[in-house]
């Protein structure tokens, strides 16, 4: 059997002499593990220190292992001699140690642990780090949304239900709604992170160990919040389902955002426009500006609907005894990468999207989307119930449509007639009050309920979004600070072992 070779040469070993086990299992596994190399080394160092502190491994053995492991870590994965016939990084590192220190010393590294709990620990450390990166991108998107909301604070747009104009809205209010949705997504990611950040090291094979270990100590060294309490659960990666569920919500919200802007950028709507740098051209239609960046987000969101179901399907198998299918599903990396990329792109879109004020005013000027405000006026100032007022205004709109009259042509006399037809009573209203009640700008300015499109409430929503964003960034920073503190504690513990 050939000896260890360089990483690049190991790839060349995939030839006719390779076994299916190597080609389809070992080497793909090692390819994914190379991204987690530093986590493997961090765990090895923590494990050795803990074993020495518990007198489970002789201190002199630890004093040989620790400097060698530190050297392997500092040199990085590409300097690690790779034996293509060894199955995982566990064996590669142990082999490298054996060449340097001898098999007796190197073999002590794996005392009181299994590849099961080692790789489970690696996975949790790696994915907590990548999840924090996604949460960074959520914060960045929220920041772009808040900044854009401040820029567009006075811009009105139509709001729709059933794809029909419902009421006048505000573009800042619209953008802040996505900041609020992303806040819920951030909180889902927080919950997923709390489930990820539990230490399975020390659960060993499935039943624990009779050797003396301190799982709380490795939890401290590795920056976990707590231990996986039950040894049979050490391998389980249920947290992957929590992660992809949270990511699926993010993509769902990004799809809504992109779909709205995609529709509003069409010639038929014309409410918004993206700069040329976000658009493609047509090979045949000279007039086209294709908002392909929005289509990119929508296309990426499509597969996300299957992320959770695929993860749960991966976990099926021979009950709790099936080792492979209870591991981390292969599509988790792609889900994390896709979500991060689309959050970045959506943030750029939010920063650069332009509103066509003239077109919006034209549409709102012709629409009946302010009639609910007229109904409110009749209820407040003419003693009608909201249902009676609704009926009168509906009759007024029907009369105008039947006669081809627009909103600007409505008169107090027409309102009186609508009242007589609908309720059998005349309803008086001045022309000024009537047209003010139907004016989109007045509609928006008179909204005062909490969370509404009124100017004061938009200011409140903006301040709330800013406060939540600050809290989110502080939370992510505290998580990373805990990891850095854990490394510092481990470094000090290594020094203490080497000093004696």
XYZ file of C-alpha atoms in Angstrom:
500
model
C 0.000 0.000 0.000
C 1.483 3.410 -0.945
C 2.495 5.841 1.756
C 1.076 9.296 2.379
C 1.052 11.720 -0.538
C 0.272 15.397 -1.003
C -3.366 16.466 -1.180
C -3.315 17.141 -4.922
C -1.667 13.776 -5.599
C -4.332 12.046 -3.543
C -6.907 13.167 -6.067
C -4.887 11.453 -8.804
C -5.251 8.179 -6.944
C -8.833 7.970 -8.214
C -7.998 5.523 -10.955
C -8.887 2.022 -12.015
C -7.256 0.597 -8.885
C -9.543 2.545 -6.559
C -12.422 0.839 -4.825
C -16.036 2.004 -5.075
C -15.909 2.667 -1.331
C -13.095 5.151 -1.860
C -14.442 6.826 -4.974
C -18.038 7.213 -3.831
C -17.674 7.527 -0.064
C -14.220 8.242 1.342
C -12.984 10.857 -1.077
C -16.241 12.836 -1.314
C -16.316 12.796 2.483
C -12.747 14.097 2.686
C -13.563 16.797 0.147
C -16.281 18.140 2.437
C -14.108 17.719 5.530
C -11.337 19.915 4.132
C -13.584 22.959 4.724
C -13.850 21.882 8.354
C -10.141 21.255 8.884
C -9.676 23.978 11.482
C -12.644 22.670 13.463
C -11.131 19.166 13.478
C -7.882 20.587 14.865
C -9.662 22.739 17.449
C -11.537 19.683 18.715
C -8.382 17.540 18.826
C -6.575 20.139 20.925
C -9.509 20.530 23.320
C -9.889 16.764 23.656
C -6.214 16.187 24.456
C -6.118 18.938 27.083
C -9.237 17.548 28.740
C -7.813 14.006 28.778
C -4.597 15.248 30.374
C -6.475 17.303 32.981
C -8.522 14.211 33.880
C -5.355 12.057 34.068
C -6.923 9.774 31.476
C -3.904 10.339 29.213
C -0.423 10.798 30.642
C 0.765 14.399 30.713
C 3.963 13.542 28.848
C 1.857 12.137 26.008
C -0.191 15.327 25.936
C 2.978 17.414 25.897
C 3.996 15.646 22.701
C 0.589 15.660 21.052
C -0.320 19.294 21.622
C 2.643 20.990 19.852
C 2.327 18.562 16.952
C -1.385 19.286 16.623
C -0.739 23.025 16.796
C 1.783 22.704 13.989
C -0.649 20.706 11.833
C -3.319 23.330 12.433
C -1.072 26.286 11.646
C 0.178 24.709 8.414
C -3.361 24.132 7.172
C -5.096 21.401 5.230
C -3.018 21.781 2.078
C 0.172 20.901 3.966
C -1.322 17.806 5.565
C -0.001 14.576 4.005
C -3.044 12.768 2.642
C -3.177 9.007 2.323
C -5.900 8.328 -0.277
C -6.582 4.962 1.315
C -7.503 6.412 4.695
C -11.151 7.248 5.159
C -11.380 10.599 6.925
C -9.471 13.480 8.476
C -9.489 11.644 11.777
C -7.211 8.995 10.289
C -5.213 11.485 8.219
C -4.312 13.557 11.276
C -3.591 10.482 13.372
C -1.366 9.141 10.584
C 0.552 12.424 10.378
C 1.030 12.358 14.143
C 2.188 8.751 13.955
C 4.916 9.644 11.485
C 6.120 12.427 13.761
C 5.575 10.964 17.237
C 5.127 7.241 16.765
C 1.962 5.191 16.813
C 1.854 4.812 20.598
C 1.610 8.556 21.221
C -0.537 9.270 18.165
C -2.956 6.517 19.115
C -3.733 8.252 22.424
C -5.506 11.058 20.559
C -8.615 8.965 20.044
C -8.970 7.947 23.688
C -12.553 8.162 25.010
C -14.108 9.294 21.772
C -15.529 7.868 18.569
C -15.550 9.160 15.037
C -19.296 9.452 15.625
C -19.092 12.148 18.290
C -15.989 13.735 16.780
C -17.588 14.343 13.388
C -20.872 15.362 14.991
C -18.951 17.995 16.948
C -17.157 19.176 13.825
C -20.463 19.527 12.000
C -22.031 21.593 14.751
C -19.034 23.908 15.010
C -18.847 24.383 11.256
C -22.549 25.010 10.723
C -22.909 27.371 13.654
C -20.214 29.488 12.019
C -21.875 29.418 8.584
C -25.275 30.112 10.141
C -23.846 33.225 11.797
C -22.660 34.356 8.369
C -26.209 34.023 7.038
C -27.436 36.022 10.020
C -24.879 38.698 9.154
C -26.418 38.892 5.701
C -29.909 39.141 7.174
C -28.677 42.136 9.158
C -27.127 43.671 6.049
C -30.382 43.297 4.138
C -32.303 44.817 7.045
C -29.892 47.748 7.042
C -30.391 48.301 3.307
C -34.159 48.180 3.809
C -34.085 50.711 6.640
C -31.830 53.085 4.716
C -34.042 52.790 1.639
C -37.129 53.384 3.785
C -35.627 56.619 5.058
C -34.943 57.684 1.472
C -38.480 56.842 0.314
C -40.327 57.991 3.446
C -42.780 60.234 1.594
C -43.398 58.100 -1.494
C -46.888 56.647 -1.840
C -47.676 53.480 -3.786
C -50.839 51.403 -4.232
C -51.382 48.400 -1.974
C -53.220 45.403 -3.412
C -55.390 42.501 -2.305
C -56.420 39.772 -4.746
C -54.131 41.655 -7.183
C -56.636 44.528 -7.171
C -55.900 47.982 -5.794
C -57.024 48.119 -2.176
C -55.680 51.262 -0.475
C -52.859 53.753 -0.914
C -49.694 52.707 0.829
C -46.189 53.991 1.295
C -43.000 52.588 -0.210
C -41.057 53.063 3.014
C -43.823 51.254 4.874
C -43.594 48.453 2.301
C -39.820 48.133 2.691
C -40.078 48.134 6.480
C -42.542 45.248 6.268
C -39.705 43.138 4.879
C -37.373 44.339 7.613
C -40.019 43.020 10.036
C -40.320 39.722 8.160
C -36.550 39.345 8.174
C -36.614 40.017 11.910
C -38.768 36.939 12.385
C -36.385 35.027 10.129
C -33.459 36.192 12.247
C -35.236 34.953 15.363
C -35.833 31.582 13.692
C -32.118 31.424 12.961
C -31.419 32.253 16.603
C -33.516 29.283 17.672
C -31.734 27.062 15.164
C -28.363 28.316 16.411
C -29.252 27.466 19.995
C -29.981 23.896 18.918
C -26.798 23.678 16.863
C -24.551 25.047 19.574
C -24.653 22.004 21.857
C -21.621 19.822 22.414
C -21.894 16.126 21.442
C -18.220 15.380 22.172
C -18.033 12.700 24.840
C -21.182 10.844 23.823
C -18.625 8.555 22.150
C -20.067 5.645 20.124
C -23.636 5.742 21.371
C -23.390 4.681 25.003
C -20.776 6.976 26.503
C -17.497 5.796 28.035
C -16.191 4.286 31.247
C -13.055 6.423 31.042
C -12.822 9.624 33.023
C -13.731 12.653 30.908
C -15.129 16.128 31.535
C -17.681 17.102 28.906
C -18.298 20.490 30.483
C -14.626 21.300 30.013
C -14.662 20.572 26.270
C -17.907 22.523 26.050
C -16.012 25.486 27.482
C -12.995 24.948 25.219
C -15.118 24.773 22.069
C -17.497 27.660 22.740
C -20.680 25.618 23.036
C -23.606 26.761 25.165
C -24.266 23.326 26.670
C -23.811 19.584 26.159
C -25.993 17.163 24.264
C -27.341 15.520 27.409
C -28.245 12.072 26.058
C -25.423 9.961 24.608
C -27.712 8.289 22.064
C -28.451 11.718 20.556
C -24.831 12.699 20.017
C -24.868 11.750 16.358
C -28.283 13.166 15.484
C -28.327 16.253 13.284
C -31.938 17.299 13.765
C -30.664 20.864 13.958
C -30.207 20.706 10.172
C -33.989 20.667 9.819
C -34.230 23.742 12.050
C -31.668 25.532 9.903
C -33.248 24.758 6.539
C -36.697 25.613 7.887
C -35.419 29.054 8.885
C -33.635 29.456 5.549
C -36.773 28.449 3.667
C -38.653 31.291 5.346
C -35.900 33.708 4.325
C -36.141 32.573 0.709
C -39.942 32.749 0.832
C -39.721 36.385 1.884
C -37.037 37.186 -0.687
C -39.247 35.634 -3.350
C -42.154 37.889 -2.324
C -39.887 40.933 -2.431
C -38.497 40.081 -5.862
C -41.915 39.115 -7.247
C -43.488 42.416 -6.202
C -40.701 44.481 -7.727
C -40.675 42.293 -10.826
C -44.379 42.935 -11.363
C -44.147 46.624 -10.509
C -41.273 47.075 -12.968
C -43.374 45.842 -15.900
C -44.588 48.363 -18.467
C -48.172 47.760 -17.381
C -47.408 48.843 -13.803
C -44.301 50.990 -14.179
C -44.084 51.798 -10.460
C -40.390 50.964 -10.018
C -37.238 50.637 -12.065
C -33.835 49.090 -11.436
C -30.589 50.674 -12.680
C -28.966 49.279 -15.818
C -26.401 47.390 -13.735
C -29.204 45.137 -12.467
C -30.720 44.495 -15.887
C -30.002 42.456 -18.975
C -30.787 43.190 -22.600
C -32.599 41.311 -25.331
C -30.917 39.825 -28.387
C -33.884 40.822 -30.544
C -36.014 43.432 -28.750
C -34.105 46.751 -28.681
C -36.427 48.359 -26.144
C -36.034 45.695 -23.452
C -34.496 46.183 -20.006
C -34.855 42.779 -18.390
C -34.675 42.847 -14.549
C -32.829 39.523 -14.460
C -31.509 40.079 -10.939
C -35.075 39.845 -9.660
C -35.585 36.706 -11.710
C -32.379 35.315 -10.198
C -33.813 35.661 -6.692
C -37.116 34.082 -7.723
C -35.334 31.212 -9.465
C -33.127 30.552 -6.432
C -36.181 30.541 -4.162
C -37.828 27.721 -6.084
C -35.811 24.782 -4.696
C -36.053 26.171 -1.158
C -39.592 24.828 -0.807
C -38.080 21.323 -0.788
C -35.205 21.941 1.609
C -37.090 20.924 4.737
C -38.870 17.954 3.188
C -35.583 16.737 1.686
C -33.868 17.048 5.049
C -36.556 15.087 6.852
C -36.520 12.505 4.063
C -32.760 12.141 4.514
C -33.296 11.303 8.178
C -35.489 8.305 7.377
C -33.885 4.873 7.588
C -33.526 1.970 9.962
C -34.757 3.897 12.976
C -32.128 5.204 15.361
C -29.711 2.482 14.325
C -29.062 3.856 10.844
C -25.807 5.748 11.206
C -25.478 7.483 7.848
C -28.968 8.862 7.366
C -29.002 10.561 10.768
C -26.083 12.736 9.691
C -26.056 16.173 8.110
C -27.852 16.233 4.727
C -25.710 17.116 1.726
C -27.940 19.970 0.555
C -27.474 21.982 3.756
C -24.335 23.653 2.405
C -26.096 24.669 -0.787
C -29.057 26.030 1.153
C -26.789 28.179 3.313
C -24.797 29.438 0.335
C -27.879 30.212 -1.749
C -29.577 32.083 1.080
C -26.490 34.194 1.758
C -26.043 35.054 -1.911
C -29.674 36.033 -2.399
C -29.724 38.147 0.766
C -26.750 40.081 -0.576
C -28.407 40.551 -3.962
C -31.748 41.581 -2.442
C -29.966 44.149 -0.291
C -28.374 45.705 -3.363
C -31.775 45.795 -5.061
C -33.343 47.547 -2.069
C -30.577 50.150 -2.103
C -30.870 50.961 -5.794
C -34.541 50.525 -6.729
C -36.117 53.715 -8.057
C -39.786 54.716 -7.739
C -41.606 56.345 -10.669
C -43.552 58.958 -8.707
C -45.353 60.354 -11.747
C -46.666 56.949 -12.748
C -47.758 56.140 -9.196
C -49.625 59.448 -8.878
C -51.301 58.821 -12.218
C -52.520 55.386 -11.165
C -53.662 56.467 -7.716
C -55.329 59.529 -9.162
C -57.516 57.315 -11.330
C -58.137 54.537 -8.824
C -60.877 54.116 -6.234
C -58.447 52.822 -3.600
C -59.282 55.690 -1.224
C -62.988 54.884 -0.937
C -62.537 53.162 2.431
C -61.475 56.573 3.736
C -64.720 58.076 2.431
C -66.634 55.327 4.230
C -64.748 56.157 7.438
C -65.727 59.825 7.044
C -69.407 58.937 6.680
C -69.239 56.754 9.767
C -67.445 59.390 11.844
C -69.324 62.497 10.686
C -72.705 61.332 9.386
C -73.655 58.764 11.998
C -73.660 55.736 9.692
C -72.460 52.306 10.706
C -69.413 51.111 8.817
C -71.580 48.609 6.955
C -74.048 51.336 5.912
C -71.184 53.608 4.845
C -69.630 50.754 2.895
C -72.887 50.257 1.014
C -73.282 53.938 0.146
C -69.716 54.250 -1.164
C -69.991 50.998 -3.112
C -73.144 52.381 -4.763
C -71.306 55.626 -5.583
C -68.442 53.745 -7.251
C -70.886 51.596 -9.230
C -72.734 54.698 -10.453
C -69.472 56.277 -11.643
C -68.320 53.157 -13.426
C -71.687 52.682 -15.100
C -71.592 56.248 -16.434
C -67.881 56.289 -17.285
C -66.990 58.945 -14.728
C -63.677 59.037 -12.901
C -62.920 59.783 -9.285
C -62.067 63.411 -10.049
C -65.553 63.934 -11.460
C -67.440 62.821 -8.346
C -69.806 65.463 -6.938
C -71.649 65.853 -3.625
C -74.901 65.427 -5.554
C -73.799 61.980 -6.702
C -73.075 61.024 -3.080
C -76.564 62.217 -2.088
C -78.079 60.057 -4.822
C -76.046 57.040 -3.701
C -77.330 57.548 -0.162
C -80.924 57.673 -1.311
C -80.552 54.506 -3.384
C -78.651 52.584 -0.744
C -80.265 53.795 2.496
C -83.236 55.880 1.457
C -81.672 58.980 2.969
C -79.775 61.946 1.572
C -76.157 62.315 2.696
C -74.674 65.797 2.492
C -70.959 66.456 2.151
C -69.028 69.486 0.909
C -67.059 69.206 -2.304
C -63.830 69.961 -0.418
C -64.443 67.234 2.182
C -65.444 64.780 -0.540
C -62.328 65.265 -2.643
C -60.056 65.370 0.385
C -61.502 62.058 1.573
C -60.707 60.577 -1.849
C -57.204 62.081 -2.131
C -54.348 59.505 -1.834
C -51.955 61.886 -0.063
C -54.613 62.826 2.484
C -55.447 59.160 2.959
C -51.870 58.321 3.921
C -51.445 61.336 6.185
C -54.595 60.517 8.160
C -53.508 56.984 9.094
C -52.706 57.088 12.808
C -53.101 53.528 14.107
C -49.982 51.730 15.326
C -48.011 50.238 12.460
C -49.943 52.126 9.778
C -48.721 54.100 6.765
C -49.053 57.480 8.483
C -45.869 59.582 8.692
C -45.561 59.347 12.478
C -46.012 55.586 12.409
C -43.453 55.159 9.641
C -40.980 57.045 11.828
C -41.809 54.710 14.711
C -41.435 51.632 12.515
C -38.096 52.918 11.252
C -36.825 53.462 14.792
C -38.037 50.008 15.806
C -36.273 48.403 12.839
C -33.061 50.252 13.708
C -33.243 49.130 17.342
C -33.868 45.509 16.372
C -31.025 45.625 13.868
C -28.666 46.857 16.584
C -29.835 44.050 18.877
C -29.312 41.495 16.125
C -25.781 42.630 15.384
C -24.952 42.671 19.079
C -26.228 39.095 19.422
C -24.102 37.834 16.513
C -21.063 39.649 17.882
C -21.582 38.073 21.309
C -21.735 34.609 19.742
C -18.465 35.183 17.925
C -16.911 36.692 21.035
C -17.796 33.544 22.946
C -15.946 31.454 20.357
C -12.906 33.709 20.625
C -12.984 33.505 24.423
C -13.198 29.728 24.192
C -10.091 29.645 21.990
C -8.296 31.868 24.484
C -9.267 29.610 27.387
C -8.059 26.585 25.426
C -4.776 28.301 24.548
C -4.178 29.059 28.219
C -4.992 25.453 29.147
C -2.568 24.172 26.494
C 0.145 26.418 27.916
C -0.541 25.043 31.386
C -0.140 21.456 30.146
C 3.074 22.257 28.292
C 4.528 24.240 31.193
C 4.705 21.371 33.709
